[in-house]
XYZ file of C-alpha atoms in Angstrom:
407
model
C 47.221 3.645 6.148
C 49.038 6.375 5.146
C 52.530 6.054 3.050
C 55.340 7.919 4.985
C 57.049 10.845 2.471
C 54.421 10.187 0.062
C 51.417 11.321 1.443
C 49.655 8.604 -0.263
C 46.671 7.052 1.537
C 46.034 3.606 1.215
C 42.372 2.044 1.826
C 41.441 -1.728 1.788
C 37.512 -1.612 0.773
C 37.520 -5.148 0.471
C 39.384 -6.239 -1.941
C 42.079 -7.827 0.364
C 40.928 -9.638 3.396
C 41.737 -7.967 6.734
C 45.617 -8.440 7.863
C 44.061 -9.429 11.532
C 40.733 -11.527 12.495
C 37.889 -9.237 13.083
C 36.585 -9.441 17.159
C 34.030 -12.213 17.732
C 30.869 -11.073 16.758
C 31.554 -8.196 14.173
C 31.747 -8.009 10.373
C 32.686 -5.941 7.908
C 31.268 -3.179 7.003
C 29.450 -3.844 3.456
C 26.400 -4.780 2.278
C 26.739 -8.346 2.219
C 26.875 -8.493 5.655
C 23.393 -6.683 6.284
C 20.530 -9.064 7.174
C 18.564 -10.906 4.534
C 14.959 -9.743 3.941
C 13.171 -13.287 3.690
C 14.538 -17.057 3.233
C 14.304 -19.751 0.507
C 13.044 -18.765 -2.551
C 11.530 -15.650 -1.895
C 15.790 -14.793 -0.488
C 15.954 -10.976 -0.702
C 12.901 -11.293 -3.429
C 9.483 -8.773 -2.347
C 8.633 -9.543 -5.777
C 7.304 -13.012 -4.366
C 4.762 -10.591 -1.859
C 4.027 -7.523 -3.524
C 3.817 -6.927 -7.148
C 2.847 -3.757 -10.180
C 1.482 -4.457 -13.007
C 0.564 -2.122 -16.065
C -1.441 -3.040 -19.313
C -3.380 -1.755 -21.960
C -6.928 -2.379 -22.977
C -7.253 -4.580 -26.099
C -11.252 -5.368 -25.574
C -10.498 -8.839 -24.883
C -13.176 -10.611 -22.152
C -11.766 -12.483 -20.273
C -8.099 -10.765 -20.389
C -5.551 -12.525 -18.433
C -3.087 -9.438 -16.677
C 0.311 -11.571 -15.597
C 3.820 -10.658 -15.115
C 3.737 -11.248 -11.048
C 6.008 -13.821 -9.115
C 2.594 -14.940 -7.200
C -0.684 -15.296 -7.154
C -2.420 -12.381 -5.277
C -4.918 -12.176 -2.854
C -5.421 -8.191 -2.963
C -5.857 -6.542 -6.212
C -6.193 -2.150 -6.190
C -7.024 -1.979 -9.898
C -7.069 1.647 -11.134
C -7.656 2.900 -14.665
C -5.109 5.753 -15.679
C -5.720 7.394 -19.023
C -9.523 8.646 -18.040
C -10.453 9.781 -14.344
C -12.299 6.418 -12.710
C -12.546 4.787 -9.429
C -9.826 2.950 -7.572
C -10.936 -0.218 -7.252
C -10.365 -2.850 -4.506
C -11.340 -6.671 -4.947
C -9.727 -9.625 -2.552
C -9.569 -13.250 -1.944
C -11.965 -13.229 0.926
C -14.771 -11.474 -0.982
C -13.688 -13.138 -4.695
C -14.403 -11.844 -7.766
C -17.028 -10.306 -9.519
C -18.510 -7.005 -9.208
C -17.468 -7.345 -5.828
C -15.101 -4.178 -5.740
C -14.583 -1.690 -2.865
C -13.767 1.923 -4.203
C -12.516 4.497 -2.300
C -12.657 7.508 -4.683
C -13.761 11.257 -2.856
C -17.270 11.452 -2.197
C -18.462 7.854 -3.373
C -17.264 5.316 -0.988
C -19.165 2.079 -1.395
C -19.340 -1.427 -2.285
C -20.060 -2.302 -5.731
C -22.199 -5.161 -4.879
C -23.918 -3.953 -2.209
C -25.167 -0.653 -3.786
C -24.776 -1.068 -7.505
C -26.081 1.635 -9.272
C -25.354 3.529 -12.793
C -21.133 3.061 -12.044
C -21.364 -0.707 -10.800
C -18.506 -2.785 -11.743
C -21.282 -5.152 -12.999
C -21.668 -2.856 -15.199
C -18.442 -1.339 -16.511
C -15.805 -4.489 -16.119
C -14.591 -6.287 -13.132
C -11.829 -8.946 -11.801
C -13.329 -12.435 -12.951
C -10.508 -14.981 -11.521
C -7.118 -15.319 -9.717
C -4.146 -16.643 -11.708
C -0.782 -18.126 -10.455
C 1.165 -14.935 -11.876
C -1.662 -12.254 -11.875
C -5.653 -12.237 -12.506
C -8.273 -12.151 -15.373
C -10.508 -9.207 -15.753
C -13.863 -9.555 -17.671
C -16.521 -7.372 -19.218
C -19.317 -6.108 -17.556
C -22.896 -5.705 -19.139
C -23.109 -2.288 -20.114
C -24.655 -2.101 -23.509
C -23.539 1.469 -24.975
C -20.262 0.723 -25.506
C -18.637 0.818 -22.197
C -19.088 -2.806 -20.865
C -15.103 -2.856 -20.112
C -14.082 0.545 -19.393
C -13.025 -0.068 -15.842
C -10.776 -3.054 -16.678
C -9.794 -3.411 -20.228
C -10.535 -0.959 -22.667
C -9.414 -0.568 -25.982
C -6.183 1.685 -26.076
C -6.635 2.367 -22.602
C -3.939 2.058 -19.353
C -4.707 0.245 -16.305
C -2.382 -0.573 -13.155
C -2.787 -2.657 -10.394
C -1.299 -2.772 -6.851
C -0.821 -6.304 -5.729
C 0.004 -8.245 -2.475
C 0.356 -11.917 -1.064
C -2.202 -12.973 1.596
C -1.030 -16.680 1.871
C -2.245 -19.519 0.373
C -5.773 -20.316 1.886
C -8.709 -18.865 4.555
C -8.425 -19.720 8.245
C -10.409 -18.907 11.159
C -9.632 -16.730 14.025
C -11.062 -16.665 17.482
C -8.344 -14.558 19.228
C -10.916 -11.658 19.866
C -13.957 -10.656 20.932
C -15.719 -11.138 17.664
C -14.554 -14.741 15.849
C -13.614 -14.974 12.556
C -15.201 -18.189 10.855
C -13.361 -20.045 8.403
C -12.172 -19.221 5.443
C -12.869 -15.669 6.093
C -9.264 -14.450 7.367
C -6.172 -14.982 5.240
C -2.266 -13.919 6.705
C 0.982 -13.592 5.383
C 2.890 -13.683 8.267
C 6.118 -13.550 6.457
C 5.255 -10.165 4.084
C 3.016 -8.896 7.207
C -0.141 -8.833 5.862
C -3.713 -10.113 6.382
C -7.169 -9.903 5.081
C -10.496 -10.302 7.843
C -14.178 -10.279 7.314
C -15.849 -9.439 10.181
C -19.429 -8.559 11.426
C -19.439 -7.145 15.277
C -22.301 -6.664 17.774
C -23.283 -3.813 16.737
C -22.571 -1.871 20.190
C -19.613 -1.525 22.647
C -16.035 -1.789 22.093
C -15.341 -5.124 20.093
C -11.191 -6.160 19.061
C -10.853 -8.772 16.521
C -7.403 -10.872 15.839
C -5.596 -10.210 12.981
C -3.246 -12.978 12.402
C 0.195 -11.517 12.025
C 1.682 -11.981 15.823
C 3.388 -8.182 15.374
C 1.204 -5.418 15.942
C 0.073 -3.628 12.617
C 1.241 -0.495 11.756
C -1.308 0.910 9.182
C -5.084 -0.460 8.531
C -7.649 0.461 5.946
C -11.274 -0.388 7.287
C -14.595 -0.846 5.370
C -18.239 -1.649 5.634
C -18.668 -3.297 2.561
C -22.785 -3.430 3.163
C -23.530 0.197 3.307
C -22.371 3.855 1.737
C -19.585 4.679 4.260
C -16.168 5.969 4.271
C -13.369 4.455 4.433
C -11.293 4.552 7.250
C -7.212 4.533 7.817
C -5.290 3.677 10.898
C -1.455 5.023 10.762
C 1.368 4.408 13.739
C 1.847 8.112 13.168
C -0.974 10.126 12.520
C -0.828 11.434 16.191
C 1.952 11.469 18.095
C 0.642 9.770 21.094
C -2.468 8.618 20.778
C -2.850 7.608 16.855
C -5.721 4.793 18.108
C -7.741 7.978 18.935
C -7.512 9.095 15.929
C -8.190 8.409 12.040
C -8.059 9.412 8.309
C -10.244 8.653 5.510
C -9.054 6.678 2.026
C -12.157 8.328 0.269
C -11.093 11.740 0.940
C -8.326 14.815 1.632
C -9.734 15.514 4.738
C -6.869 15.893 7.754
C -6.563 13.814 10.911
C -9.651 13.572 12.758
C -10.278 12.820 16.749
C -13.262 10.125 17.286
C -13.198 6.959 18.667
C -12.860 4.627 15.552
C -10.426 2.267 16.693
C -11.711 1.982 20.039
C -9.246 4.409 21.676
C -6.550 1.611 22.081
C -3.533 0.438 19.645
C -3.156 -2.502 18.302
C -1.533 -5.346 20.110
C 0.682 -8.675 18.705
C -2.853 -10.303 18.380
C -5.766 -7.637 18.247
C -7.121 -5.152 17.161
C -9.797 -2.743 18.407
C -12.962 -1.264 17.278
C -15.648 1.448 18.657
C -19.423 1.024 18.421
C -20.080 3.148 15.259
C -21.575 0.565 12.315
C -18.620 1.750 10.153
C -16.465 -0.931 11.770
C -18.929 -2.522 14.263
C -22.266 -3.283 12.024
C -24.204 -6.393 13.470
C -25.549 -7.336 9.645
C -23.258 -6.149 7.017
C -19.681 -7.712 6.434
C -16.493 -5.418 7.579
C -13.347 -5.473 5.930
C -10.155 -5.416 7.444
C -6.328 -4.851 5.593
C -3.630 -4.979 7.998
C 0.536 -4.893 7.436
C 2.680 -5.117 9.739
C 6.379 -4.019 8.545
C 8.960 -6.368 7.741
C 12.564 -5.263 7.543
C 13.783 -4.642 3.664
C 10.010 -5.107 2.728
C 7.782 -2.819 4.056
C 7.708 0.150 6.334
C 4.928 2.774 7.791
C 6.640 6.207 8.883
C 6.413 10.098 9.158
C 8.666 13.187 7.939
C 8.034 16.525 8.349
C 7.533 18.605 5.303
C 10.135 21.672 4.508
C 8.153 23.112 0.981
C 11.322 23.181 -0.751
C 12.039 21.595 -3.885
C 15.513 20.154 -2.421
C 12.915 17.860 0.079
C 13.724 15.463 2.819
C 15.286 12.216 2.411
C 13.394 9.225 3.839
C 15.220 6.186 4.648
C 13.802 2.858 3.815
C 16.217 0.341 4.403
C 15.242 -0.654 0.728
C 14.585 0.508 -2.561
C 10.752 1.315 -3.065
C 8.433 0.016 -5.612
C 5.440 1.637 -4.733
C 4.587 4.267 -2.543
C 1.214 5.937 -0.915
C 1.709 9.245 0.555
C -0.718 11.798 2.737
C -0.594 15.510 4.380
C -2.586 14.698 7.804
C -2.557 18.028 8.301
C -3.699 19.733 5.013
C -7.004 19.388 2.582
C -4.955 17.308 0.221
C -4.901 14.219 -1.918
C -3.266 10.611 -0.958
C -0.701 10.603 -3.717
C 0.515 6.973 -5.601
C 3.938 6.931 -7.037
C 5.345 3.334 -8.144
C 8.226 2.275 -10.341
C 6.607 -0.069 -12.672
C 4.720 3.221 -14.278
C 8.027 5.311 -13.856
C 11.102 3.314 -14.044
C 13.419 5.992 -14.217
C 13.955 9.131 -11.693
C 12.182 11.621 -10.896
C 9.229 10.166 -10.561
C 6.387 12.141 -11.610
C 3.193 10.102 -12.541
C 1.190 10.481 -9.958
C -2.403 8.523 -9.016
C -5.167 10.576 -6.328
C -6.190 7.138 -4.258
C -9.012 9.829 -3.299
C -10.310 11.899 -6.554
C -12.595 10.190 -8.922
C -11.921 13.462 -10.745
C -10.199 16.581 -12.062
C -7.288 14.860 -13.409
C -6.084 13.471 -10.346
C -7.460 10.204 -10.856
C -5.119 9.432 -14.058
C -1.672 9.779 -14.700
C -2.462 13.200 -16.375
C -1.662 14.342 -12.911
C 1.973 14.560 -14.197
C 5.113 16.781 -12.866
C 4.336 18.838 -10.284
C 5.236 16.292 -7.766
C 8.540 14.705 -8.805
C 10.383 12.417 -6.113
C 13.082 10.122 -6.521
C 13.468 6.559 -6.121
C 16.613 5.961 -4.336
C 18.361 2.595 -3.552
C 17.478 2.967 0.496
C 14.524 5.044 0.225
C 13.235 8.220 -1.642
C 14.045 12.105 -1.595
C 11.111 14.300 -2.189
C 11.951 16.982 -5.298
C 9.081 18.997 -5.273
C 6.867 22.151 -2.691
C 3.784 20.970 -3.419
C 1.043 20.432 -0.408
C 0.529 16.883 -1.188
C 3.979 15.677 -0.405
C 5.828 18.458 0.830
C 3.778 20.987 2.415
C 5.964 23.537 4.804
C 6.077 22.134 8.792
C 3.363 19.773 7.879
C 3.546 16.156 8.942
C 3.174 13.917 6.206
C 2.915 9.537 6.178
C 3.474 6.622 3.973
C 3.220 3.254 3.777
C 6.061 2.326 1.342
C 6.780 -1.745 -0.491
C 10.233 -2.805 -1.079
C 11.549 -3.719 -5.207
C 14.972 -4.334 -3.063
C 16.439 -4.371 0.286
C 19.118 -2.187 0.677
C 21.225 -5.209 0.576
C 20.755 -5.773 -3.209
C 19.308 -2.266 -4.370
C 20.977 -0.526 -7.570
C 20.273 3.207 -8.370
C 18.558 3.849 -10.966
């Protein structure tokens, strides 16, 4: 209201109640009255799902890595003083030198093809804990028996998230899943599936989330293949036809990957090439799904200015993975356990094994901002700004808006 003859305006933010009864079925307008993200004791908490952690090396075999609210089923472990791999273990597949990598121009599985830069060799993930994981040496004999895991004086991060609590089977598609070989987390909207196919034809395998996922990283885990990414918005109306790599910069490519159809509440489809339909080797399948104040898969367009578009979350991110589709350039990794305080500016290649873009040496060209509801791009680089280019994410919540603070 507005004081006559003084010109004074008066505003009730909340701090009185209302002078009449709202209409049935409204509430104010605050952030108390926005929808919780989760129940019980994981109430407005991603920290119980998805989890950073950072250390450094003290030569220590086994070294216990702790510090998250759960035990996780997917570990990305990634060494960031020296250029090395990124490095991919789950719970399906276990520990060991079991790892999937998915640096540019070397994309396979440790155990499958070990040779001179086997995890075996160079340090692995050796168990599952309640708040993190143990990483052990490996049995190189020149020195370098733990420089993929725990290194003397050297930095490490790893990307976690909550697959549930045991294995189950799945015989929604085409191709069963035997038990214990899938694992779902309904509630964060995400799964884990080992597969093998026919070998031939279109297959589509369930996926265990009852929502339709929104971004996918595929690999054949038996033989040296790429790795292969399915995003809600890498075409604009046929993404199923199309697909990028993890192990590469390459841009959006046309072949039939995904079996030329999206992904459904219960399925999800594959062509006949042995990348993601191999009769004899095992198949790996990550899925999400988003969940409101958790998780969310978009698009925005690129404007190569250094005041960048603003991307609204719904919550304030703790880690995000961002890629041109239609440039030569790198998936960039920006999370706020390495850089708690804006801008942003350490930077991880999920693509380069090299060339500095595989360690946080790949520092300040690319700032960004965390914000409380999303994140506002501050730089003109190609990676994550590129002029009219469209660019995607997959982005995990530290808060829902409902709870977020700047920072």
């Amino acid at each position: 209201t507005v004081d006559s003859g003084s010109g004074y305006l008066r505003a009730n933010f909340g701090q009185r109640s209302f002078k009449y009864t709202p209409p049935s079925g409204y509430k104010a307008l605050c952030t108390q009255n926005l929808d919780d993200t989760f129940s019980g004791d994981a109430l407005n908490d991603p920290s119980k799902y998805f989890g950073v952690v950072k250390w450094t090396g003290d030569g220590a075999s086994p070294r216990s890595v702790g510090g998250l609210n759960f035990q996780p089923d997917l570990v990305w472990l990634k060494e960031r003083s020296e250029d090395r791999d990124n490095m991919i273990y789950d719970a399906v597949r276990g520990v060991g030198s079991t790892s999937i990598t998915i640096s540019n121009g070397w994309a396979s599985n440790h155990s499958a093809a070990p040779n001179a830069m086997d995890a075996e060799q160079y340090g692995f993930l050796s168990a599952y804990n309640s708040d993190g994981f143990a990483v052990s040496d490996g049995t190189n004999g020149a020195g370098n028996a733990n420089m993929y895991t725990n290194k003397s004086g050297e930095k490490y991060v790893a990307w976690c998230w909550d697959a549930g609590s045991s294995g189950v089977a799945n015989d929604d598609g085409s191709v069963d899943v035997a038990s214990p070989k899938q694992w779902v987390n309904a509630t964060a909207g995400f799964s884990i599936t080992q597969y093998r196919g026919p070998g031939s034809g279109t297959i589509n395998v369930g996926h265990g989330l009852n929502a339709a996922p929104e971004f996918m990283f595929i690999k054949n885990t038996g033989i040296t293949e790429t790795n292969f990414v399915y995003h809600k918005n890498i075409h604009p109306t046929d993404p199923a036809d199309n697909y990028i790599l993890f192990n590469g910069p390459d841009i959006v490519a046309d072949y039939n990957i995904f079996g030329d159809t999206e992904p459904t509440n219960t399925l999800t489809y594959f062509g006949s090439s042995d990348s993601v339909n191999d009769a004899d080797q095992d198949i790996m399948l990550y899925a999400w799904t988003p969940i409101p104040g958790f998780s969310k898969f978009g698009t925005y367009e690129g404007n190569g200015n250094a005041d960048g578009p603003f991307i609204n979350l719904g919550f304030r991110p703790a880690y995000l993975l961002i890629k041109n589709i239609d440039s030569t350039t790198n998936w960039a990794t920006y999370d706020t356990t390495r850089d708690p305080h804006n801008p942003a500016t350490k930077v991880l290649s999920a693509d380069s094994y090299g060339g500095g873009k595989a360690n946080d040496g790949w520092i300040g060209s690319y700032p960004i901002d965390f914000l409380s509801n999303g994140f506002k791009i501050r730089n003109t680089t190609g990676e994550v700004n590129g002029s009219d280019k469209t660019i995607v994410y997959a982005a995990f919540a530290s808060s829902p808006f409902k709870t977020a603070r700047a920072r």
